[in-house]
Short mmCIF file of C-alpha atoms and ligand atoms in Angstrom, two decimals:
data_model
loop_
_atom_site.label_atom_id
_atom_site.label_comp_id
_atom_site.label_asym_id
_atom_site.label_seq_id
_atom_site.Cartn_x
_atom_site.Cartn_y
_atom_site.Cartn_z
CA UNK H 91 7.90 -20.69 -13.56
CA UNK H 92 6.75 -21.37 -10.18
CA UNK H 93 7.25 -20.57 -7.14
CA UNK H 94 7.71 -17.30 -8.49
CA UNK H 95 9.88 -14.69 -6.50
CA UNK H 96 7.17 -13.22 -4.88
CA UNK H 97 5.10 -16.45 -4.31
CA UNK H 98 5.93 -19.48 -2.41
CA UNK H 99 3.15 -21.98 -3.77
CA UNK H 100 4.77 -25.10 -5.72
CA UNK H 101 1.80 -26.25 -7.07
CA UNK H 102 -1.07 -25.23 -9.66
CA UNK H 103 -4.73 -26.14 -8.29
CA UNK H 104 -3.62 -24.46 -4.81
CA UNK H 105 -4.80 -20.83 -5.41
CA UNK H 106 -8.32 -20.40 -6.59
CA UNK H 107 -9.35 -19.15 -10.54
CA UNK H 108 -11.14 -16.20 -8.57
CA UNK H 109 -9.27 -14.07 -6.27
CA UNK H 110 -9.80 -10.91 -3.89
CA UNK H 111 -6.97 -8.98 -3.71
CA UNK H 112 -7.78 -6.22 -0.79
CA UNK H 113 -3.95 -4.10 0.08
CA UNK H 114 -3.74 -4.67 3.36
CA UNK H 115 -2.11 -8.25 4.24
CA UNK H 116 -3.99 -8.54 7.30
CA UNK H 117 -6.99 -7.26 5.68
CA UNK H 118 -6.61 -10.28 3.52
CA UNK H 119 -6.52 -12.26 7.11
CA UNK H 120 -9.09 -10.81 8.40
CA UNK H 121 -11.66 -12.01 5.55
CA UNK H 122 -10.20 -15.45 5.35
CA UNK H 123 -10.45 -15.97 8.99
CA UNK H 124 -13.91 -14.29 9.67
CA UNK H 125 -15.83 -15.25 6.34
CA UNK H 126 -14.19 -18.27 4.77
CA UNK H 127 -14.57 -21.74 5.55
CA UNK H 128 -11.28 -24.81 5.40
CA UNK H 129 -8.80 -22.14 4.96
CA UNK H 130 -5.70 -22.83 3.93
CA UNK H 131 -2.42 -20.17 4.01
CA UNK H 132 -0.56 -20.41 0.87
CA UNK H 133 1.72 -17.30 0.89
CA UNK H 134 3.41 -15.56 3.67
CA UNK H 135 6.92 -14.36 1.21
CA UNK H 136 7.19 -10.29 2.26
CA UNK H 137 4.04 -10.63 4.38
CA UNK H 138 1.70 -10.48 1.57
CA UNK H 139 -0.59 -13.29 2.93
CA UNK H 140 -2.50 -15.06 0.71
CA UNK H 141 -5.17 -18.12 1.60
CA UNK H 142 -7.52 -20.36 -0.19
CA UNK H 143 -10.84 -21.57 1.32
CA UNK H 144 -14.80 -21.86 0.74
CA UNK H 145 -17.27 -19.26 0.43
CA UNK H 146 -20.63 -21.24 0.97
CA UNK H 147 -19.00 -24.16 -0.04
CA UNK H 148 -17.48 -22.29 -3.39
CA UNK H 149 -13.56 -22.45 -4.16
CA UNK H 150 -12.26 -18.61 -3.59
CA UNK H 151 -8.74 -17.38 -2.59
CA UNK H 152 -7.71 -13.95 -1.26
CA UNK H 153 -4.75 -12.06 -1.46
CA UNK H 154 -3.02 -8.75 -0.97
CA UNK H 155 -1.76 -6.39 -2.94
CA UNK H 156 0.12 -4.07 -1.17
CA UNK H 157 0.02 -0.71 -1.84
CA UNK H 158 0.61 1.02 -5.27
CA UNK H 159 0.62 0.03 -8.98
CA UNK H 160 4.21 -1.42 -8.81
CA UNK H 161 2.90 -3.81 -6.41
CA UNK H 162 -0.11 -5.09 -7.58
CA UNK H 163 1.65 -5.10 -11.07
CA UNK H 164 3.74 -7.99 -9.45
CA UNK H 165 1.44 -9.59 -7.64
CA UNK H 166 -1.30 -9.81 -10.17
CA UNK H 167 0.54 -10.25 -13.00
CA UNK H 168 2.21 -13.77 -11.16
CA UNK H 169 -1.42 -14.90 -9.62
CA UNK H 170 -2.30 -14.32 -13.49
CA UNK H 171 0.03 -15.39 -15.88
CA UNK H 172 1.79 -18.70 -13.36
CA UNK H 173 -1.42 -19.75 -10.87
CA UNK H 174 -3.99 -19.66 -14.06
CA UNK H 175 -6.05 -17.06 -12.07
CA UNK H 176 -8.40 -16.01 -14.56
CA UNK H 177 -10.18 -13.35 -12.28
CA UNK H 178 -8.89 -10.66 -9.64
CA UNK H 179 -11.38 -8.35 -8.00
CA UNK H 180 -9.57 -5.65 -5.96
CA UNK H 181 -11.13 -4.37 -2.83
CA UNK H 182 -9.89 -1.27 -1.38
CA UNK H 183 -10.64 2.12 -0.20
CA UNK H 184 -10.55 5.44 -2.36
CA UNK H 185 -10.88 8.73 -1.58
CA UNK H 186 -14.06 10.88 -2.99
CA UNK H 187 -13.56 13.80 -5.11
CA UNK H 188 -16.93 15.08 -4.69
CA UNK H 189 -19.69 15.76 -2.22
CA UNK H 190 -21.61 13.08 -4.55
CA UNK H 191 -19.92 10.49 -2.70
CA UNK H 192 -20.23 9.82 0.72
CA UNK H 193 -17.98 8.05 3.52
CA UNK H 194 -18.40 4.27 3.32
CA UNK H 195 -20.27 4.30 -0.51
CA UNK H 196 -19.53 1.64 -2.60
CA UNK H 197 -17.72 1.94 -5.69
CA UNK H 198 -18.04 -0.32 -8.43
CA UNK H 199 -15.03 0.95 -10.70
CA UNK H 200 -15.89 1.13 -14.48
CA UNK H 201 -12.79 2.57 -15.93
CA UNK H 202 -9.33 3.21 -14.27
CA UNK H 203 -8.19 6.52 -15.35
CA UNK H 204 -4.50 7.22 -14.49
CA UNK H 205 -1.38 9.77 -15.23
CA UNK H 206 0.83 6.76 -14.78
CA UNK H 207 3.37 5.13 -17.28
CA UNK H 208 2.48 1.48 -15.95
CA UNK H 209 0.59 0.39 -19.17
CA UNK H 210 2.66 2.62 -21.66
CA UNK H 211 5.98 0.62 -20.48
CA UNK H 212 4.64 -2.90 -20.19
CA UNK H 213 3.03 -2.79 -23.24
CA UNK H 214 3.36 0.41 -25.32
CA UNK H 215 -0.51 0.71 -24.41
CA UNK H 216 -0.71 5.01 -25.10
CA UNK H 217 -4.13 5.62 -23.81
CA UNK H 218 -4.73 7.01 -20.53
CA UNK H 219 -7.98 4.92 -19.63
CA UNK H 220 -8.74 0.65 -19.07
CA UNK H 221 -12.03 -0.24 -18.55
CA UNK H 222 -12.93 -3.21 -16.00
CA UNK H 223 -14.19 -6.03 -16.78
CA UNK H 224 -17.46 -6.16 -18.41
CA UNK H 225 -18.49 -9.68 -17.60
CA UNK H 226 -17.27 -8.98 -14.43
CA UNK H 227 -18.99 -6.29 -13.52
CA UNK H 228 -21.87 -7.18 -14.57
CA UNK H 229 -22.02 -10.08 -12.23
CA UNK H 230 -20.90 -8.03 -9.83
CA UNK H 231 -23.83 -5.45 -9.87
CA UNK H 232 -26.16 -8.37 -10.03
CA UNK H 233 -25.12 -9.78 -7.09
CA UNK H 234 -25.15 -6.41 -4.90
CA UNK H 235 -28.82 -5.76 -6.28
CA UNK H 236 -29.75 -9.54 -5.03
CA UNK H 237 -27.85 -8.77 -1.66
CA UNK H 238 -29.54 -5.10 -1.28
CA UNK H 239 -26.53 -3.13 -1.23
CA UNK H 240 -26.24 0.03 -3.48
CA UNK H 241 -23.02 0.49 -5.82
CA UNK H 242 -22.60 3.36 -7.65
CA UNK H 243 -20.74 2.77 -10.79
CA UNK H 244 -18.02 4.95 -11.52
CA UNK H 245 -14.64 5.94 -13.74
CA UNK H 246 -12.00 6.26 -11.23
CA UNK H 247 -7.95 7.53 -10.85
CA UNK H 248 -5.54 5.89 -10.43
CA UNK H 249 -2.80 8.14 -8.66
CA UNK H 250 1.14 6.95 -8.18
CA UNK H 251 0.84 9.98 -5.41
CA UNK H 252 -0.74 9.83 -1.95
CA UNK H 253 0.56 13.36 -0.52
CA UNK H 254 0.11 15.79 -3.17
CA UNK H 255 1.69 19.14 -2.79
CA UNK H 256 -0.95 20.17 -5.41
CA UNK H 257 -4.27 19.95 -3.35
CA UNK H 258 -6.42 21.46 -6.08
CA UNK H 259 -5.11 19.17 -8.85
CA UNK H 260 -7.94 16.78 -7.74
CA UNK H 261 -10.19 19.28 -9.46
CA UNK H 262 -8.79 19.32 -12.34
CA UNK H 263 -8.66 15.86 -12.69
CA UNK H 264 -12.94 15.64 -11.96
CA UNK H 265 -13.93 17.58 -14.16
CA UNK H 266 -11.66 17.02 -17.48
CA UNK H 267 -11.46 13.46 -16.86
CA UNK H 268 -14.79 12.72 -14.83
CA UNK H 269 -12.90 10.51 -12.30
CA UNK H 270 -15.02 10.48 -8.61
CA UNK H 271 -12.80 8.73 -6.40
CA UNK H 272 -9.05 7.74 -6.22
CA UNK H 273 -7.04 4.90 -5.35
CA UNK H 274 -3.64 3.80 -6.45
CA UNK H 275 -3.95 0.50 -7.84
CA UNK H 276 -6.86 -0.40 -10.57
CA UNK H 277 -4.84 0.94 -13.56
CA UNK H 278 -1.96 -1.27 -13.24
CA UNK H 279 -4.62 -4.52 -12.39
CA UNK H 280 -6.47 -3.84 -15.48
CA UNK H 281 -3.32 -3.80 -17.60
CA UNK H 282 -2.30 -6.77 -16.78
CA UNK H 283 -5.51 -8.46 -17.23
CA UNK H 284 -5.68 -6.59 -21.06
CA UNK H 285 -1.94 -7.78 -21.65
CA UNK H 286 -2.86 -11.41 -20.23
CA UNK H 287 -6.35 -11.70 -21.57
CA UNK H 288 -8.01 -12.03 -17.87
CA UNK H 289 -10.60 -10.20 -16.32
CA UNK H 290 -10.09 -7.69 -13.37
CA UNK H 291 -12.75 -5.30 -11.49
CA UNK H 292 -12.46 -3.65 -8.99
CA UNK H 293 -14.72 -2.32 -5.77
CA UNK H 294 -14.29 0.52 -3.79
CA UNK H 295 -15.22 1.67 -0.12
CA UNK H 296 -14.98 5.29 0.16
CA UNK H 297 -12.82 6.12 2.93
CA UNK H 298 -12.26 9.84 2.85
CA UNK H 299 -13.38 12.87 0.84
CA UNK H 300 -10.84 15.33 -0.43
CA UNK H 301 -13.53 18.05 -0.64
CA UNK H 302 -14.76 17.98 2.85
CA UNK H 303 -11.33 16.20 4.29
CA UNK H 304 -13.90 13.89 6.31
CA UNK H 305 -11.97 10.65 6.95
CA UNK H 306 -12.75 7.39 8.72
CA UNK H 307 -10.64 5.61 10.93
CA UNK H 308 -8.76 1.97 10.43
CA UNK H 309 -11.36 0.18 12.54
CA UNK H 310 -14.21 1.81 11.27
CA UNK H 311 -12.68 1.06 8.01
CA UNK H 312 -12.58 -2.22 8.66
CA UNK H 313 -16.44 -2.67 9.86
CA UNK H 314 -17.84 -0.81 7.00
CA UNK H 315 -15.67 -2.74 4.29
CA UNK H 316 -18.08 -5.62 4.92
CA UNK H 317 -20.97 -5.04 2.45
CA UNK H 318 -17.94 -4.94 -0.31
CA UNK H 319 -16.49 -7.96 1.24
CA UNK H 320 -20.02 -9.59 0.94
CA UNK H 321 -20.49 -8.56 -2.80
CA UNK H 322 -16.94 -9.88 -3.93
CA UNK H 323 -17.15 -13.21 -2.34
CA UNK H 324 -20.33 -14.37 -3.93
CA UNK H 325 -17.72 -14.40 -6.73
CA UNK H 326 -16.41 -17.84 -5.46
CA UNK H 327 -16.71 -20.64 -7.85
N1 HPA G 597 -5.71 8.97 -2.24
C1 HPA G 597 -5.23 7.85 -2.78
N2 HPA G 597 -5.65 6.65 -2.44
C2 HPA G 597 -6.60 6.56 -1.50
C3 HPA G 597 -7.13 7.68 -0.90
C4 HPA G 597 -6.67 8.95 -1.29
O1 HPA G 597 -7.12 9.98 -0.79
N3 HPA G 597 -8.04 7.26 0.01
C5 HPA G 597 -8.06 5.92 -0.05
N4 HPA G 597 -7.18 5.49 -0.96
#
């Protein structure tokens, strides 16, 4: 079933078996135009640009999200299950929920924890934690050791809730759960990779700290997100 409703590409082969999925749509143009090589634009339906190009001469498409597990759901689940994507590394930001952690740290996401239904409804999944990829990963942590950049390896949330009226519940959520960071999107990615039987990881930049409420801004945001951006490409094929 292609083009699907939310993609606009007729054609298997177009979209690479690896893709980045960052949230941000022009965060997604932003790394094609500054890091990849005969790029191509193969999605611009609701502004969720998508593009295919080289990575040192390796096939690698990125592609955003938007923001939230309803949207990656969609978007993932189509780049999956109609484009024969077999892998989807999210890059994002997440929010630290310790003093462990500090601003611009790199995440490498073991586990999504999350309160949400997302994996209950689509597939009567009852658990409330998907682990990443562990080929993935793997690869992943190998390549940041070989480029010199530090990950630390951690279980993360998964929140449907950006502006909680509850500002403790964080807490609560550390310690019984042992998440470090949140973000609003891995849980829902890693569902539909169990589901489809593709792999899914995910990286993290950590972009404030809900213990010390120090946050960074969009443009610094967008310098220090480079290391991660670094990492996940050398995933090109
Ligand atoms: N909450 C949820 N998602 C986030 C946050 C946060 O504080 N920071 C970056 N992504």
């Amino acid at each position: 079933m292609i083009p699907t409703p939310h993609i606009e590409v007729k054609e298997k082969g177009i979209i690479a078996k690896t893709v980045l999925m960052p949230g941000d749509p022009l965060r997604a143009k932003f790394i094609a135009e500054t890091f990849l090589e005969n790029v191509i634009r193969f999605n611009t339906v609701r502004n969720i640009f998508g593009y295919t190009g080289t990575y040192k001469g390796r096939k690698i498409s990125v592609m955003a999200s938007g923001m939230g597990m309803p949207s990656i759901g969609i978007y993932s689940y189509e780049l999956f299950d109609f484009y024969e994507v077999e892998n989807i590394i999210r890059i994002g930001s997440c929010g630290a929920y310790t003093t462990d952690l500090k601003l611009y740290d790199v995440i490498l996401c073991t586990q999504a924890w999350s309160e949400s239904t997302y994996a209950k409804v689509q597939s009567g999944y009852d658990k409330d934690t998907i682990d990443a990829s562990s080929l993935l990963n793997n690869k992943l942590e190998k390549i940041a050791d070989d480029l010199g950049i530090i990950v630390h390896k951690e279980k993360i949330h998964s929140s449907d809730v950006f502006y909680s009226k509850n500002l403790d519940s964080y807490k609560e959520i550390y310690e019984k759960h042992g998440c470090t960071c949140v973000e609003m999107e891995s849980f829902a990615l890693f569902s539909n990779a169990k589901v489809l039987n593709k792999k899914a990881a995910c990286l993290l930049t950590v972009s404030d700290n809900l213990v010390t409420h120090e946050l960074t801004t969009s443009k610094e945001r967008q310098q220090s997100f480079t290391n991660m951006i670094e990492i996940a490409l050398e995933m090109a094929e």
